[in-house]
Short mmCIF file of C-alpha atoms in Angstrom, two decimals:
data_model
loop_
_atom_site.label_atom_id
_atom_site.label_comp_id
_atom_site.label_asym_id
_atom_site.label_seq_id
_atom_site.Cartn_x
_atom_site.Cartn_y
_atom_site.Cartn_z
CA ASN A 189 17.95 -2.34 -8.83
CA ALA A 190 16.40 0.74 -7.27
CA GLY A 191 13.71 0.11 -4.72
CA VAL A 192 12.92 -0.79 -1.14
CA THR A 193 14.91 -3.52 0.57
CA GLN A 194 13.65 -5.31 3.67
CA THR A 195 15.58 -7.65 5.93
CA PRO A 196 15.10 -10.33 7.01
CA LYS A 197 12.63 -11.99 4.62
CA PHE A 198 11.55 -14.60 7.15
CA GLN A 199 11.79 -14.76 10.94
CA VAL A 200 10.46 -16.97 13.71
CA LEU A 201 10.43 -15.56 17.23
CA LYS A 202 9.45 -16.91 20.58
CA THR A 203 6.94 -14.97 22.64
CA GLY A 204 8.73 -12.23 24.54
CA GLN A 205 11.74 -12.00 22.26
CA SER A 206 12.65 -8.75 20.60
CA MET A 207 13.77 -7.98 17.08
CA THR A 208 14.22 -5.16 14.61
CA LEU A 209 13.00 -5.21 11.03
CA GLN A 210 15.19 -3.23 8.70
CA CYS A 211 14.12 -1.19 5.68
CA ALA A 212 16.21 0.84 3.26
CA GLN A 213 15.34 2.73 0.09
CA ASP A 214 17.66 4.14 -2.55
CA MET A 215 15.23 6.44 -4.37
CA ASN A 216 15.91 9.53 -2.25
CA HIS A 217 12.31 9.45 -1.05
CA ASN A 218 11.28 11.69 1.83
CA SER A 219 8.56 9.54 3.39
CA MET A 220 8.66 5.97 4.64
CA TYR A 221 6.03 3.64 6.12
CA TRP A 222 5.54 0.36 7.90
CA TYR A 223 2.45 -1.79 7.27
CA ARG A 224 1.34 -5.18 8.48
CA GLN A 225 -0.89 -7.60 6.64
CA ASP A 226 -2.65 -10.46 8.37
CA PRO A 227 -3.93 -13.46 6.37
CA GLY A 228 -6.85 -12.54 4.13
CA MET A 229 -6.75 -8.91 5.22
CA GLY A 230 -5.74 -5.60 3.71
CA LEU A 231 -2.68 -3.69 4.82
CA ARG A 232 -2.78 -1.68 8.04
CA LEU A 233 -0.46 1.22 8.72
CA ILE A 234 1.70 0.82 11.83
CA TYR A 235 3.96 3.90 11.77
CA TYR A 236 5.16 6.36 9.19
CA SER A 237 7.84 8.97 8.79
CA ALA A 238 6.89 11.97 6.67
CA SER A 239 10.48 13.16 6.53
CA GLU A 240 13.85 12.48 8.11
CA GLY A 241 13.65 13.16 11.83
CA THR A 242 9.89 12.73 12.20
CA THR A 243 7.72 9.71 12.99
CA ASP A 244 3.99 9.34 13.64
CA LYS A 245 1.59 6.62 14.66
CA GLY A 246 -0.64 4.92 12.14
CA GLU A 247 -3.69 2.71 12.64
CA VAL A 248 -2.10 -0.05 14.75
CA PRO A 249 1.03 1.25 16.57
CA ASN A 250 0.71 -0.64 19.86
CA GLY A 251 3.59 -3.03 20.53
CA TYR A 252 5.93 -1.38 18.02
CA ASN A 253 8.56 1.34 17.92
CA VAL A 254 10.27 2.90 14.92
CA SER A 255 13.43 4.78 14.15
CA ARG A 256 14.13 6.92 11.09
CA LEU A 257 17.85 6.43 11.17
CA ASN A 258 18.55 8.67 8.18
CA LYS A 259 16.80 9.51 4.92
CA ARG A 260 17.40 6.01 3.55
CA GLU A 261 16.56 3.81 6.52
CA PHE A 262 13.45 3.23 8.64
CA SER A 263 13.44 0.40 11.17
CA LEU A 264 10.58 -1.26 13.06
CA ARG A 265 11.20 -2.78 16.49
CA LEU A 266 9.18 -5.32 18.41
CA GLU A 267 10.29 -5.06 22.04
CA SER A 268 8.40 -8.11 23.33
CA ALA A 269 6.90 -10.17 20.54
CA ALA A 270 3.41 -11.64 20.93
CA PRO A 271 1.61 -14.25 18.80
CA SER A 272 -0.80 -11.51 17.69
CA GLN A 273 2.11 -9.89 15.89
CA THR A 274 2.44 -12.84 13.54
CA SER A 275 2.01 -11.16 10.18
CA VAL A 276 3.67 -10.06 6.97
CA TYR A 277 5.34 -6.68 7.37
CA PHE A 278 5.78 -4.35 4.43
CA CYS A 279 7.92 -1.25 4.26
CA ALA A 280 7.18 1.45 1.69
CA SER A 281 8.52 4.81 0.60
CA SER A 282 7.22 7.77 -1.36
CA GLU A 283 8.23 11.22 -2.54
CA GLY A 284 5.92 12.82 0.00
CA GLY A 285 5.17 16.50 -0.21
CA SER A 286 2.67 17.85 -2.69
CA VAL A 287 3.80 15.64 -5.54
CA SER A 288 2.82 12.02 -5.34
CA TYR A 289 3.98 9.39 -7.75
CA GLY A 290 2.79 6.51 -5.69
CA TYR A 291 4.39 4.37 -3.08
CA THR A 292 7.10 1.77 -3.66
CA PHE A 293 6.80 -1.30 -1.46
CA GLY A 294 9.36 -3.83 -0.35
CA SER A 295 8.84 -7.56 -0.75
CA GLY A 296 7.89 -8.08 2.87
CA THR A 297 9.11 -9.77 6.04
CA ARG A 298 7.17 -12.84 7.10
CA LEU A 299 7.19 -12.99 10.89
CA THR A 300 5.88 -15.85 13.00
CA VAL A 301 5.71 -15.54 16.79
CA VAL A 302 5.29 -18.85 18.60
CA ASP B 212 -9.88 10.46 4.47
CA ALA B 213 -12.89 9.32 2.51
CA LYS B 214 -13.93 5.67 2.61
CA THR B 215 -14.18 3.45 -0.44
CA THR B 216 -16.44 0.52 -1.31
CA GLN B 217 -15.37 -2.20 -3.72
CA PRO B 218 -16.83 -5.57 -4.67
CA THR B 219 -15.14 -8.41 -2.82
CA SER B 220 -14.34 -10.40 -5.94
CA MET B 221 -14.68 -10.38 -9.73
CA ASP B 222 -13.88 -12.70 -12.61
CA CYS B 223 -12.66 -11.75 -16.05
CA ALA B 224 -11.87 -13.78 -19.17
CA GLU B 225 -8.32 -13.60 -20.43
CA GLY B 226 -7.96 -11.05 -23.23
CA ARG B 227 -11.10 -9.16 -22.26
CA ALA B 228 -11.25 -5.81 -20.51
CA ALA B 229 -11.47 -5.92 -16.73
CA ASN B 230 -13.55 -3.10 -15.25
CA LEU B 231 -13.15 -2.69 -11.51
CA PRO B 232 -15.58 -0.28 -9.82
CA CYS B 233 -15.06 1.77 -6.70
CA ASN B 234 -17.50 3.97 -4.81
CA HIS B 235 -16.20 6.95 -2.84
CA SER B 236 -19.32 9.03 -2.27
CA THR B 237 -17.78 11.10 0.55
CA ILE B 238 -14.71 12.16 -1.41
CA SER B 239 -13.71 15.77 -0.85
CA GLY B 240 -12.38 18.27 -3.34
CA ASN B 241 -8.71 17.82 -2.49
CA GLU B 242 -8.70 14.02 -2.47
CA TYR B 243 -7.22 11.94 -5.24
CA VAL B 244 -8.23 8.42 -6.24
CA TYR B 245 -5.36 5.90 -6.19
CA TRP B 246 -5.27 2.31 -7.39
CA TYR B 247 -2.81 -0.33 -6.23
CA ARG B 248 -2.69 -4.06 -6.73
CA GLN B 249 -1.14 -6.90 -4.78
CA ILE B 250 -0.16 -10.09 -6.53
CA HIS B 251 -0.07 -13.14 -4.27
CA SER B 252 1.49 -11.78 -1.07
CA GLN B 253 4.00 -9.56 -2.87
CA GLY B 254 4.26 -5.91 -1.91
CA PRO B 255 1.49 -3.75 -3.38
CA GLN B 256 2.22 -2.15 -6.73
CA TYR B 257 1.14 1.36 -7.73
CA ILE B 258 -1.08 1.41 -10.83
CA ILE B 259 -2.53 4.86 -11.41
CA HIS B 260 -4.07 7.88 -9.72
CA GLY B 261 -6.26 10.84 -10.68
CA LEU B 262 -8.22 13.81 -9.39
CA LYS B 263 -11.13 14.46 -11.76
CA ASN B 264 -9.91 13.89 -15.29
CA ASN B 265 -9.64 10.46 -16.78
CA GLU B 266 -6.10 9.11 -16.73
CA THR B 267 -4.27 6.48 -18.76
CA ASN B 268 -0.85 4.94 -18.47
CA GLU B 269 0.86 1.82 -19.73
CA MET B 270 -0.88 -0.35 -17.16
CA ALA B 271 -4.46 0.87 -17.03
CA SER B 272 -7.06 3.59 -17.46
CA LEU B 273 -8.89 5.38 -14.69
CA ILE B 274 -12.36 6.76 -15.32
CA ILE B 275 -13.74 9.12 -12.66
CA THR B 276 -17.39 10.19 -12.81
CA GLU B 277 -18.17 13.86 -13.15
CA ASP B 278 -19.44 14.09 -9.55
CA ARG B 279 -16.30 12.17 -8.44
CA LYS B 280 -18.36 9.82 -6.28
CA SER B 281 -17.20 6.74 -8.11
CA SER B 282 -14.46 5.53 -10.42
CA THR B 283 -13.55 2.54 -12.57
CA LEU B 284 -10.16 1.02 -13.17
CA ILE B 285 -9.90 -0.55 -16.62
CA LEU B 286 -7.34 -3.17 -17.58
CA PRO B 287 -7.87 -3.19 -21.35
CA HIS B 288 -6.66 -6.71 -22.15
CA ALA B 289 -6.47 -8.75 -18.97
CA THR B 290 -3.90 -11.53 -18.74
CA LEU B 291 -3.48 -14.31 -16.21
CA ARG B 292 -0.72 -12.24 -14.59
CA ASP B 293 -3.30 -9.57 -13.73
CA THR B 294 -4.87 -11.91 -11.18
CA ALA B 295 -4.47 -9.95 -7.95
CA VAL B 296 -6.21 -7.96 -5.23
CA TYR B 297 -6.93 -4.42 -6.42
CA TYR B 298 -7.19 -1.60 -3.90
CA CYS B 299 -8.97 1.71 -4.49
CA ILE B 300 -7.82 4.42 -2.07
CA VAL B 301 -8.65 8.10 -1.73
CA ARG B 302 -6.38 10.57 0.00
CA PRO B 303 -5.29 14.19 -0.27
CA ASN B 304 -2.32 14.77 -2.54
CA TYR B 305 -0.41 16.99 -0.19
CA ASN B 306 1.96 16.45 2.63
CA GLN B 307 -0.01 14.80 5.41
CA GLY B 308 2.79 12.38 5.94
CA GLY B 309 1.44 10.56 2.96
CA LYS B 310 -0.77 8.15 4.83
CA LEU B 311 -2.20 5.53 2.48
CA ILE B 312 -5.02 3.62 4.16
CA PHE B 313 -5.95 0.32 2.51
CA GLY B 314 -9.41 -1.27 2.53
CA GLN B 315 -10.25 -4.86 1.66
CA GLY B 316 -9.92 -4.50 -2.10
CA THR B 317 -11.33 -6.54 -4.98
CA GLU B 318 -9.90 -9.96 -5.72
CA LEU B 319 -9.74 -10.19 -9.51
CA SER B 320 -9.43 -13.63 -11.06
CA VAL B 321 -8.51 -13.72 -14.72
CA LYS B 322 -9.52 -17.05 -16.22
CA PRO B 323 -8.31 -18.71 -19.43
#
């Protein structure tokens, strides 16, 4: 099925460990995004990529890095995980540009840092 | 981007229309109103968007006031599966990198 695929779905890390969250979309979308959602809160934008080859900071970029590997893939890296990064991470994609048909979100990665 | 204000929670009886309000008094001329919903920790789902005319699709209707300072999302016949958090977002519909900034949303509970 067409959409946004995130891996892994669940992950437990120890403080100080690193990991990369993977995201891929097969809709030929130009723009991709990473959000985090803490319990009982709305989504907050971490980083986004308006088009292949570009990335920009969102609302809460500290502690994260991103890579737009190609048009399909956008990864999020935690270099040294902290308990404050325990959250659900959502990747999304959109057409971008002047035509907007809404964002398509992945099913999320549930990350616990102990 | 303009800010939005939504009620924290609302209830609706199954089969009745659910009307979810949103205030966006500082909306500017090039900003669209978008609605998304999130069902129990799933990824948010796009519902509808509009600029100044009322819009309808298979999921919902969007009514925007003439001054564009508020809008209402209408689910015409709510079902239990419509229980979710509904987010009203305003943003320009051009290439700013497509930032979509979420607020707290309205938690809609559809009751039998």
